[in-house]
């Protein structure tokens, strides 16, 4: 019923920028919470940033000042602007949405930052 689709990943040099998008479709149009997670090879998935339907945000310390999340409830889409990228940002980035306590996940998009 609910599908999340990420896009915008790719390969970029250190110091460069990328913008990720996550579009939600199905029965959900305004999730209570949406977030970006990432998972590097051999590591567990970690929260990058979350955003509520009201626009309140919570960033991981590692990305503060470099990443910016926005949410367009009308378009049922959220974005992650990633600036000043570092090699340690390399990971698969996942879109997440929560509605009534149920987690919905995208399939992930690869972000690779070369040194």
Short mmCIF file of the N, C-alpha and C atoms (twelve columns), coordinates in Angstrom:
data_MODEL
# 
_entry.id   MODEL 
# 
loop_
_atom_site.group_PDB 
_atom_site.id 
_atom_site.type_symbol 
_atom_site.label_atom_id 
_atom_site.label_alt_id 
_atom_site.label_comp_id 
_atom_site.label_asym_id 
_atom_site.label_seq_id 
_atom_site.Cartn_x 
_atom_site.Cartn_y 
_atom_site.Cartn_z 
_atom_site.pdbx_PDB_model_num 
ATOM 1   N N  . UNK A 1   0.817  -1.213 0.000  1 
ATOM 2   C CA . UNK A 1   0.000  0.000  0.000  1 
ATOM 3   C C  . UNK A 1   0.851  1.264  0.000  1 
ATOM 4   N N  . UNK A 2   2.000  1.217  0.659  1 
ATOM 5   C CA . UNK A 2   2.884  2.364  0.744  1 
ATOM 6   C C  . UNK A 2   4.205  2.027  0.077  1 
ATOM 7   N N  . UNK A 3   4.664  2.919  -0.757 1 
ATOM 8   C CA . UNK A 3   5.925  2.726  -1.453 1 
ATOM 9   C C  . UNK A 3   6.775  3.991  -1.365 1 
ATOM 10  N N  . UNK A 4   8.042  3.829  -1.025 1 
ATOM 11  C CA . UNK A 4   8.983  4.929  -0.963 1 
ATOM 12  C C  . UNK A 4   10.059 4.697  -2.007 1 
ATOM 13  N N  . UNK A 5   10.353 5.723  -2.785 1 
ATOM 14  C CA . UNK A 5   11.339 5.611  -3.849 1 
ATOM 15  C C  . UNK A 5   12.362 6.722  -3.720 1 
ATOM 16  N N  . UNK A 6   13.635 6.338  -3.556 1 
ATOM 17  C CA . UNK A 6   14.723 7.305  -3.461 1 
ATOM 18  C C  . UNK A 6   15.345 7.531  -4.830 1 
ATOM 19  N N  . UNK A 7   15.940 8.702  -4.992 1 
ATOM 20  C CA . UNK A 7   16.676 9.008  -6.205 1 
ATOM 21  C C  . UNK A 7   17.705 10.088 -5.892 1 
ATOM 22  N N  . UNK A 8   18.680 10.246 -6.771 1 
ATOM 23  C CA . UNK A 8   19.660 11.304 -6.626 1 
ATOM 24  C C  . UNK A 8   21.038 10.870 -6.181 1 
ATOM 25  N N  . UNK A 9   21.205 9.598  -5.866 1 
ATOM 26  C CA . UNK A 9   22.510 9.116  -5.459 1 
ATOM 27  C C  . UNK A 9   23.483 9.102  -6.618 1 
ATOM 28  N N  . UNK A 10  24.754 8.936  -6.297 1 
ATOM 29  C CA . UNK A 10  25.770 8.908  -7.327 1 
ATOM 30  C C  . UNK A 10  27.159 9.001  -6.745 1 
ATOM 31  N N  . UNK A 11  28.113 9.258  -7.608 1 
ATOM 32  C CA . UNK A 11  29.514 9.391  -7.213 1 
ATOM 33  C C  . UNK A 11  29.916 10.854 -7.290 1 
ATOM 34  N N  . UNK A 12  30.551 11.336 -6.243 1 
ATOM 35  C CA . UNK A 12  30.962 12.732 -6.195 1 
ATOM 36  C C  . UNK A 12  32.303 12.841 -5.481 1 
ATOM 37  N N  . UNK A 13  33.080 13.839 -5.829 1 
ATOM 38  C CA . UNK A 13  34.358 14.064 -5.167 1 
ATOM 39  C C  . UNK A 13  34.155 14.729 -3.816 1 
ATOM 40  N N  . UNK A 14  35.092 14.530 -2.927 1 
ATOM 41  C CA . UNK A 14  35.035 15.175 -1.624 1 
ATOM 42  C C  . UNK A 14  34.883 16.680 -1.798 1 
ATOM 43  N N  . UNK A 15  33.995 17.259 -1.007 1 
ATOM 44  C CA . UNK A 15  33.713 18.675 -1.105 1 
ATOM 45  C C  . UNK A 15  32.562 18.999 -2.031 1 
ATOM 46  N N  . UNK A 16  32.102 18.012 -2.771 1 
ATOM 47  C CA . UNK A 16  31.004 18.204 -3.699 1 
ATOM 48  C C  . UNK A 16  29.654 18.115 -3.025 1 
ATOM 49  N N  . UNK A 17  28.595 18.096 -3.837 1 
ATOM 50  C CA . UNK A 17  27.237 18.103 -3.313 1 
ATOM 51  C C  . UNK A 17  26.321 17.179 -4.103 1 
ATOM 52  N N  . UNK A 18  25.314 16.668 -3.439 1 
ATOM 53  C CA . UNK A 18  24.268 15.862 -4.050 1 
ATOM 54  C C  . UNK A 18  22.948 16.199 -3.380 1 
ATOM 55  N N  . UNK A 19  21.860 15.999 -4.098 1 
ATOM 56  C CA . UNK A 19  20.537 16.142 -3.517 1 
ATOM 57  C C  . UNK A 19  19.753 14.858 -3.722 1 
ATOM 58  N N  . UNK A 20  19.314 14.270 -2.628 1 
ATOM 59  C CA . UNK A 20  18.513 13.065 -2.668 1 
ATOM 60  C C  . UNK A 20  17.034 13.416 -2.559 1 
ATOM 61  N N  . UNK A 21  16.205 12.622 -3.212 1 
ATOM 62  C CA . UNK A 21  14.761 12.799 -3.146 1 
ATOM 63  C C  . UNK A 21  14.112 11.497 -2.713 1 
ATOM 64  N N  . UNK A 22  13.001 11.613 -2.010 1 
ATOM 65  C CA . UNK A 22  12.221 10.452 -1.601 1 
ATOM 66  C C  . UNK A 22  10.757 10.763 -1.841 1 
ATOM 67  N N  . UNK A 23  10.141 10.010 -2.723 1 
ATOM 68  C CA . UNK A 23  8.731  10.191 -3.039 1 
ATOM 69  C C  . UNK A 23  7.922  9.045  -2.450 1 
ATOM 70  N N  . UNK A 24  6.848  9.388  -1.760 1 
ATOM 71  C CA . UNK A 24  5.972  8.397  -1.148 1 
ATOM 72  C C  . UNK A 24  4.680  8.289  -1.938 1 
ATOM 73  N N  . UNK A 25  4.237  7.067  -2.156 1 
ATOM 74  C CA . UNK A 25  2.989  6.839  -2.866 1 
ATOM 75  C C  . UNK A 25  2.176  5.764  -2.155 1 
ATOM 76  N N  . UNK A 26  0.917  5.618  -2.562 1 
ATOM 77  C CA . UNK A 26  0.042  4.651  -1.935 1 
ATOM 78  C C  . UNK A 26  -1.019 5.338  -1.105 1 
ATOM 79  N N  . UNK A 27  -1.342 4.747  0.031  1 
ATOM 80  C CA . UNK A 27  -2.380 5.301  0.890  1 
ATOM 81  C C  . UNK A 27  -1.876 6.393  1.818  1 
ATOM 82  N N  . UNK A 28  -0.578 6.554  1.925  1 
ATOM 83  C CA . UNK A 28  0.009  7.536  2.818  1 
ATOM 84  C C  . UNK A 28  0.406  8.786  2.044  1 
ATOM 85  N N  . UNK A 29  -0.038 9.920  2.530  1 
ATOM 86  C CA . UNK A 29  0.283  11.195 1.906  1 
ATOM 87  C C  . UNK A 29  1.010  12.140 2.854  1 
ATOM 88  N N  . UNK A 30  0.760  12.022 4.147  1 
ATOM 89  C CA . UNK A 30  1.400  12.889 5.131  1 
ATOM 90  C C  . UNK A 30  1.855  12.063 6.331  1 
ATOM 91  N N  . UNK A 31  2.983  11.375 6.208  1 
ATOM 92  C CA . UNK A 31  3.496  10.589 7.329  1 
ATOM 93  C C  . UNK A 31  3.783  11.464 8.537  1 
ATOM 94  N N  . UNK A 32  3.611  10.911 9.711  1 
ATOM 95  C CA . UNK A 32  3.892  11.650 10.936 1 
ATOM 96  C C  . UNK A 32  5.371  12.004 11.043 1 
ATOM 97  N N  . UNK A 33  6.227  11.123 10.537 1 
ATOM 98  C CA . UNK A 33  7.662  11.333 10.606 1 
ATOM 99  C C  . UNK A 33  8.321  10.752 9.370  1 
ATOM 100 N N  . UNK A 34  9.267  11.482 8.825  1 
ATOM 101 C CA . UNK A 34  10.077 10.969 7.731  1 
ATOM 102 C C  . UNK A 34  11.541 11.178 8.085  1 
ATOM 103 N N  . UNK A 35  12.390 10.331 7.531  1 
ATOM 104 C CA . UNK A 35  13.796 10.396 7.905  1 
ATOM 105 C C  . UNK A 35  14.678 9.809  6.820  1 
ATOM 106 N N  . UNK A 36  15.945 10.172 6.880  1 
ATOM 107 C CA . UNK A 36  16.983 9.564  6.066  1 
ATOM 108 C C  . UNK A 36  17.909 8.768  6.965  1 
ATOM 109 N N  . UNK A 37  18.161 7.536  6.586  1 
ATOM 110 C CA . UNK A 37  19.140 6.689  7.240  1 
ATOM 111 C C  . UNK A 37  20.238 6.365  6.238  1 
ATOM 112 N N  . UNK A 38  21.360 5.884  6.733  1 
ATOM 113 C CA . UNK A 38  22.407 5.421  5.839  1 
ATOM 114 C C  . UNK A 38  23.115 4.220  6.448  1 
ATOM 115 N N  . UNK A 39  23.676 3.398  5.582  1 
ATOM 116 C CA . UNK A 39  24.388 2.218  6.026  1 
ATOM 117 C C  . UNK A 39  25.626 2.019  5.167  1 
ATOM 118 N N  . UNK A 40  26.780 2.096  5.799  1 
ATOM 119 C CA . UNK A 40  28.049 1.856  5.128  1 
ATOM 120 C C  . UNK A 40  28.362 0.365  5.177  1 
ATOM 121 N N  . UNK A 41  29.200 -0.125 4.267  1 
ATOM 122 C CA . UNK A 41  29.556 -1.550 4.256  1 
ATOM 123 C C  . UNK A 41  30.117 -2.013 5.595  1 
ATOM 124 N N  . UNK A 42  29.576 -3.102 6.122  1 
ATOM 125 C CA . UNK A 42  30.050 -3.652 7.372  1 
ATOM 126 C C  . UNK A 42  29.588 -2.925 8.612  1 
ATOM 127 N N  . UNK A 43  28.738 -1.916 8.455  1 
ATOM 128 C CA . UNK A 43  28.245 -1.156 9.586  1 
ATOM 129 C C  . UNK A 43  26.727 -1.215 9.655  1 
ATOM 130 N N  . UNK A 44  26.182 -0.926 10.827 1 
ATOM 131 C CA . UNK A 44  24.740 -0.940 10.984 1 
ATOM 132 C C  . UNK A 44  24.134 0.366  10.492 1 
ATOM 133 N N  . UNK A 45  22.858 0.302  10.187 1 
ATOM 134 C CA . UNK A 45  22.155 1.469  9.697  1 
ATOM 135 C C  . UNK A 45  22.072 2.545  10.782 1 
ATOM 136 N N  . UNK A 46  22.298 3.796  10.389 1 
ATOM 137 C CA . UNK A 46  22.261 4.894  11.339 1 
ATOM 138 C C  . UNK A 46  21.354 6.009  10.839 1 
ATOM 139 N N  . UNK A 47  20.764 6.726  11.775 1 
ATOM 140 C CA . UNK A 47  19.902 7.852  11.449 1 
ATOM 141 C C  . UNK A 47  20.742 9.046  11.030 1 
ATOM 142 N N  . UNK A 48  20.414 9.620  9.892  1 
ATOM 143 C CA . UNK A 48  21.083 10.815 9.405  1 
ATOM 144 C C  . UNK A 48  20.324 12.058 9.856  1 
ATOM 145 N N  . UNK A 49  19.031 12.085 9.590  1 
ATOM 146 C CA . UNK A 49  18.184 13.208 9.972  1 
ATOM 147 C C  . UNK A 49  16.724 12.798 9.880  1 
ATOM 148 N N  . UNK A 50  15.896 13.365 10.734 1 
ATOM 149 C CA . UNK A 50  14.462 13.133 10.697 1 
ATOM 150 C C  . UNK A 50  13.733 14.462 10.612 1 
ATOM 151 N N  . UNK A 51  12.499 14.410 10.131 1 
ATOM 152 C CA . UNK A 51  11.679 15.611 10.035 1 
ATOM 153 C C  . UNK A 51  10.229 15.240 10.286 1 
ATOM 154 N N  . UNK A 52  9.548  16.026 11.110 1 
ATOM 155 C CA . UNK A 52  8.152  15.780 11.416 1 
ATOM 156 C C  . UNK A 52  7.268  16.459 10.390 1 
ATOM 157 N N  . UNK A 53  5.979  16.145 10.440 1 
ATOM 158 C CA . UNK A 53  5.033  16.771 9.528  1 
ATOM 159 C C  . UNK A 53  4.974  18.282 9.734  1 
ATOM 160 N N  . UNK A 54  5.340  18.731 10.934 1 
ATOM 161 C CA . UNK A 54  5.356  20.147 11.232 1 
ATOM 162 C C  . UNK A 54  6.645  20.851 10.857 1 
ATOM 163 N N  . UNK A 55  7.633  20.098 10.374 1 
ATOM 164 C CA . UNK A 55  8.880  20.688 9.934  1 
ATOM 165 C C  . UNK A 55  10.006 20.676 10.954 1 
ATOM 166 N N  . UNK A 56  9.792  20.083 12.114 1 
ATOM 167 C CA . UNK A 56  10.852 19.984 13.106 1 
ATOM 168 C C  . UNK A 56  11.888 18.955 12.662 1 
ATOM 169 N N  . UNK A 57  13.166 19.298 12.797 1 
ATOM 170 C CA . UNK A 57  14.243 18.442 12.312 1 
ATOM 171 C C  . UNK A 57  15.186 18.025 13.423 1 
ATOM 172 N N  . UNK A 58  15.851 16.900 13.205 1 
ATOM 173 C CA . UNK A 58  16.838 16.377 14.131 1 
ATOM 174 C C  . UNK A 58  17.972 15.764 13.318 1 
ATOM 175 N N  . UNK A 59  19.158 16.387 13.375 1 
ATOM 176 C CA . UNK A 59  20.304 15.950 12.591 1 
ATOM 177 C C  . UNK A 59  21.315 15.190 13.430 1 
ATOM 178 N N  . UNK A 60  21.940 14.201 12.817 1 
ATOM 179 C CA . UNK A 60  23.079 13.554 13.438 1 
ATOM 180 C C  . UNK A 60  24.227 14.558 13.516 1 
ATOM 181 N N  . UNK A 61  25.018 14.468 14.573 1 
ATOM 182 C CA . UNK A 61  26.125 15.407 14.746 1 
ATOM 183 C C  . UNK A 61  27.089 15.396 13.560 1 
ATOM 184 N N  . UNK A 62  27.254 14.251 12.939 1 
ATOM 185 C CA . UNK A 62  28.216 14.107 11.859 1 
ATOM 186 C C  . UNK A 62  27.840 14.875 10.594 1 
ATOM 187 N N  . UNK A 63  26.569 15.274 10.472 1 
ATOM 188 C CA . UNK A 63  26.135 15.953 9.250  1 
ATOM 189 C C  . UNK A 63  25.625 17.365 9.498  1 
ATOM 190 N N  . UNK A 64  25.576 17.791 10.736 1 
ATOM 191 C CA . UNK A 64  25.091 19.131 11.053 1 
ATOM 192 C C  . UNK A 64  25.926 20.189 10.342 1 
ATOM 193 N N  . UNK A 65  25.245 21.145 9.752  1 
ATOM 194 C CA . UNK A 65  25.916 22.217 9.041  1 
ATOM 195 C C  . UNK A 65  26.245 21.884 7.607  1 
ATOM 196 N N  . UNK A 66  26.113 20.618 7.217  1 
ATOM 197 C CA . UNK A 66  26.424 20.198 5.856  1 
ATOM 198 C C  . UNK A 66  25.199 19.684 5.109  1 
ATOM 199 N N  . UNK A 67  24.317 18.983 5.818  1 
ATOM 200 C CA . UNK A 67  23.119 18.408 5.207  1 
ATOM 201 C C  . UNK A 67  21.891 19.203 5.612  1 
ATOM 202 N N  . UNK A 68  20.926 19.276 4.719  1 
ATOM 203 C CA . UNK A 68  19.671 19.953 4.996  1 
ATOM 204 C C  . UNK A 68  18.506 19.111 4.486  1 
ATOM 205 N N  . UNK A 69  17.540 18.840 5.363  1 
ATOM 206 C CA . UNK A 69  16.360 18.086 4.975  1 
ATOM 207 C C  . UNK A 69  15.180 19.033 4.807  1 
ATOM 208 N N  . UNK A 70  14.383 18.787 3.795  1 
ATOM 209 C CA . UNK A 70  13.147 19.529 3.591  1 
ATOM 210 C C  . UNK A 70  12.031 18.549 3.261  1 
ATOM 211 N N  . UNK A 71  10.801 18.968 3.519  1 
ATOM 212 C CA . UNK A 71  9.651  18.107 3.295  1 
ATOM 213 C C  . UNK A 71  8.535  18.895 2.647  1 
ATOM 214 N N  . UNK A 72  8.019  18.366 1.566  1 
ATOM 215 C CA . UNK A 72  6.910  18.972 0.853  1 
ATOM 216 C C  . UNK A 72  5.716  18.039 1.006  1 
ATOM 217 N N  . UNK A 73  4.843  18.348 1.955  1 
ATOM 218 C CA . UNK A 73  3.700  17.486 2.222  1 
ATOM 219 C C  . UNK A 73  2.709  17.451 1.061  1 
ATOM 220 N N  . UNK A 74  2.623  18.543 0.322  1 
ATOM 221 C CA . UNK A 74  1.726  18.587 -0.827 1 
ATOM 222 C C  . UNK A 74  2.161  17.596 -1.899 1 
ATOM 223 N N  . UNK A 75  3.472  17.534 -2.127 1 
ATOM 224 C CA . UNK A 75  4.031  16.621 -3.122 1 
ATOM 225 C C  . UNK A 75  4.336  15.244 -2.548 1 
ATOM 226 N N  . UNK A 76  4.171  15.111 -1.225 1 
ATOM 227 C CA . UNK A 76  4.460  13.848 -0.552 1 
ATOM 228 C C  . UNK A 76  5.900  13.411 -0.813 1 
ATOM 229 N N  . UNK A 77  6.794  14.377 -0.743 1 
ATOM 230 C CA . UNK A 77  8.192  14.156 -1.065 1 
ATOM 231 C C  . UNK A 77  9.090  14.856 -0.052 1 
ATOM 232 N N  . UNK A 78  10.221 14.260 0.249  1 
ATOM 233 C CA . UNK A 78  11.223 14.934 1.060  1 
ATOM 234 C C  . UNK A 78  12.559 14.899 0.340  1 
ATOM 235 N N  . UNK A 79  13.437 15.814 0.724  1 
ATOM 236 C CA . UNK A 79  14.720 15.966 0.058  1 
ATOM 237 C C  . UNK A 79  15.844 16.033 1.084  1 
ATOM 238 N N  . UNK A 80  17.013 15.645 0.648  1 
ATOM 239 C CA . UNK A 80  18.207 15.769 1.473  1 
ATOM 240 C C  . UNK A 80  19.291 16.422 0.634  1 
ATOM 241 N N  . UNK A 81  19.581 17.682 0.933  1 
ATOM 242 C CA . UNK A 81  20.661 18.390 0.274  1 
ATOM 243 C C  . UNK A 81  21.938 18.120 1.039  1 
ATOM 244 N N  . UNK A 82  22.923 17.543 0.375  1 
ATOM 245 C CA . UNK A 82  24.173 17.166 1.010  1 
ATOM 246 C C  . UNK A 82  25.299 17.991 0.404  1 
ATOM 247 N N  . UNK A 83  25.874 18.863 1.211  1 
ATOM 248 C CA . UNK A 83  26.983 19.708 0.785  1 
ATOM 249 C C  . UNK A 83  28.256 19.315 1.517  1 
ATOM 250 N N  . UNK A 84  29.381 19.766 0.983  1 
ATOM 251 C CA . UNK A 84  30.684 19.500 1.597  1 
ATOM 252 C C  . UNK A 84  30.848 18.029 1.948  1 
ATOM 253 N N  . UNK A 85  30.561 17.181 0.994  1 
ATOM 254 C CA . UNK A 85  30.583 15.743 1.234  1 
ATOM 255 C C  . UNK A 85  31.986 15.245 1.550  1 
ATOM 256 N N  . UNK A 86  32.037 14.260 2.430  1 
ATOM 257 C CA . UNK A 86  33.281 13.647 2.867  1 
ATOM 258 C C  . UNK A 86  33.276 12.165 2.515  1 
ATOM 259 N N  . UNK A 87  34.453 11.551 2.374  1 
ATOM 260 C CA . UNK A 87  34.493 10.112 2.080  1 
ATOM 261 C C  . UNK A 87  33.709 9.276  3.099  1 
ATOM 262 N N  . UNK A 88  33.684 9.694  4.351  1 
ATOM 263 C CA . UNK A 88  32.956 8.959  5.371  1 
ATOM 264 C C  . UNK A 88  31.440 9.038  5.203  1 
ATOM 265 N N  . UNK A 89  30.964 9.880  4.290  1 
ATOM 266 C CA . UNK A 89  29.542 9.929  3.978  1 
ATOM 267 C C  . UNK A 89  29.132 8.815  3.023  1 
ATOM 268 N N  . UNK A 90  30.097 8.101  2.485  1 
ATOM 269 C CA . UNK A 90  29.810 7.017  1.559  1 
ATOM 270 C C  . UNK A 90  28.962 5.948  2.227  1 
ATOM 271 N N  . UNK A 91  27.809 5.657  1.632  1 
ATOM 272 C CA . UNK A 91  26.878 4.692  2.197  1 
ATOM 273 C C  . UNK A 91  25.683 4.543  1.274  1 
ATOM 274 N N  . UNK A 92  24.850 3.564  1.578  1 
ATOM 275 C CA . UNK A 92  23.544 3.473  0.946  1 
ATOM 276 C C  . UNK A 92  22.581 4.283  1.806  1 
ATOM 277 N N  . UNK A 93  21.887 5.210  1.194  1 
ATOM 278 C CA . UNK A 93  20.969 6.072  1.913  1 
ATOM 279 C C  . UNK A 93  19.542 5.589  1.720  1 
ATOM 280 N N  . UNK A 94  18.814 5.477  2.835  1 
ATOM 281 C CA . UNK A 94  17.456 4.951  2.825  1 
ATOM 282 C C  . UNK A 94  16.449 5.990  3.282  1 
ATOM 283 N N  . UNK A 95  15.338 6.034  2.598  1 
ATOM 284 C CA . UNK A 95  14.214 6.871  2.991  1 
ATOM 285 C C  . UNK A 95  13.325 6.087  3.950  1 
ATOM 286 N N  . UNK A 96  12.827 6.755  4.978  1 
ATOM 287 C CA . UNK A 96  11.978 6.116  5.978  1 
ATOM 288 C C  . UNK A 96  10.783 7.002  6.298  1 
ATOM 289 N N  . UNK A 97  9.625  6.383  6.446  1 
ATOM 290 C CA . UNK A 97  8.420  7.098  6.848  1 
ATOM 291 C C  . UNK A 97  7.681  6.288  7.894  1 
ATOM 292 N N  . UNK A 98  7.090  6.979  8.845  1 
ATOM 293 C CA . UNK A 98  6.362  6.321  9.927  1 
ATOM 294 C C  . UNK A 98  4.939  6.846  9.979  1 
ATOM 295 N N  . UNK A 99  3.991  5.931  10.017 1 
ATOM 296 C CA . UNK A 99  2.591  6.266  10.150 1 
ATOM 297 C C  . UNK A 99  1.941  5.239  11.064 1 
ATOM 298 N N  . UNK A 100 1.333  5.730  12.134 1 
ATOM 299 C CA . UNK A 100 0.670  4.876  13.114 1 
ATOM 300 C C  . UNK A 100 1.599  3.790  13.645 1 
ATOM 301 N N  . UNK A 101 2.842  4.156  13.862 1 
ATOM 302 C CA . UNK A 101 3.813  3.253  14.428 1 
ATOM 303 C C  . UNK A 101 4.400  2.241  13.463 1 
ATOM 304 N N  . UNK A 102 4.048  2.307  12.205 1 
ATOM 305 C CA . UNK A 102 4.545  1.375  11.203 1 
ATOM 306 C C  . UNK A 102 5.643  2.029  10.378 1 
ATOM 307 N N  . UNK A 103 6.757  1.343  10.232 1 
ATOM 308 C CA . UNK A 103 7.881  1.839  9.450  1 
ATOM 309 C C  . UNK A 103 7.783  1.399  7.996  1 
ATOM 310 N N  . UNK A 104 8.021  2.336  7.101  1 
ATOM 311 C CA . UNK A 104 8.074  2.054  5.676  1 
ATOM 312 C C  . UNK A 104 9.446  2.482  5.171  1 
ATOM 313 N N  . UNK A 105 10.049 1.646  4.334  1 
ATOM 314 C CA . UNK A 105 11.406 1.878  3.859  1 
ATOM 315 C C  . UNK A 105 11.501 1.884  2.349  1 
ATOM 316 N N  . UNK A 106 12.383 2.736  1.843  1 
ATOM 317 C CA . UNK A 106 12.733 2.697  0.443  1 
ATOM 318 C C  . UNK A 106 13.795 1.642  0.209  1 
ATOM 319 N N  . UNK A 107 14.166 1.436  -1.036 1 
ATOM 320 C CA . UNK A 107 15.140 0.409  -1.388 1 
ATOM 321 C C  . UNK A 107 16.582 0.890  -1.274 1 
ATOM 322 N N  . UNK A 108 16.768 2.179  -1.124 1 
ATOM 323 C CA . UNK A 108 18.095 2.729  -0.932 1 
ATOM 324 C C  . UNK A 108 18.708 3.275  -2.212 1 
ATOM 325 N N  . UNK A 109 19.571 4.264  -2.054 1 
ATOM 326 C CA . UNK A 109 20.316 4.822  -3.170 1 
ATOM 327 C C  . UNK A 109 21.767 5.005  -2.742 1 
ATOM 328 N N  . UNK A 110 22.685 4.599  -3.599 1 
ATOM 329 C CA . UNK A 110 24.103 4.602  -3.259 1 
ATOM 330 C C  . UNK A 110 24.707 5.991  -3.410 1 
ATOM 331 N N  . UNK A 111 25.417 6.419  -2.383 1 
ATOM 332 C CA . UNK A 111 26.191 7.658  -2.420 1 
ATOM 333 C C  . UNK A 111 27.647 7.300  -2.181 1 
ATOM 334 N N  . UNK A 112 28.501 7.642  -3.125 1 
ATOM 335 C CA . UNK A 112 29.926 7.358  -3.009 1 
ATOM 336 C C  . UNK A 112 30.709 8.658  -3.125 1 
ATOM 337 N N  . UNK A 113 31.535 8.931  -2.139 1 
ATOM 338 C CA . UNK A 113 32.338 10.150 -2.113 1 
ATOM 339 C C  . UNK A 113 33.805 9.758  -2.205 1 
ATOM 340 N N  . UNK A 114 34.468 10.180 -3.254 1 
ATOM 341 C CA . UNK A 114 35.871 9.858  -3.454 1 
ATOM 342 C C  . UNK A 114 36.758 10.907 -2.794 1 
ATOM 343 N N  . UNK A 115 37.924 10.472 -2.334 1 
ATOM 344 C CA . UNK A 115 38.848 11.365 -1.656 1 
ATOM 345 C C  . UNK A 115 39.762 12.070 -2.643 1 
# 
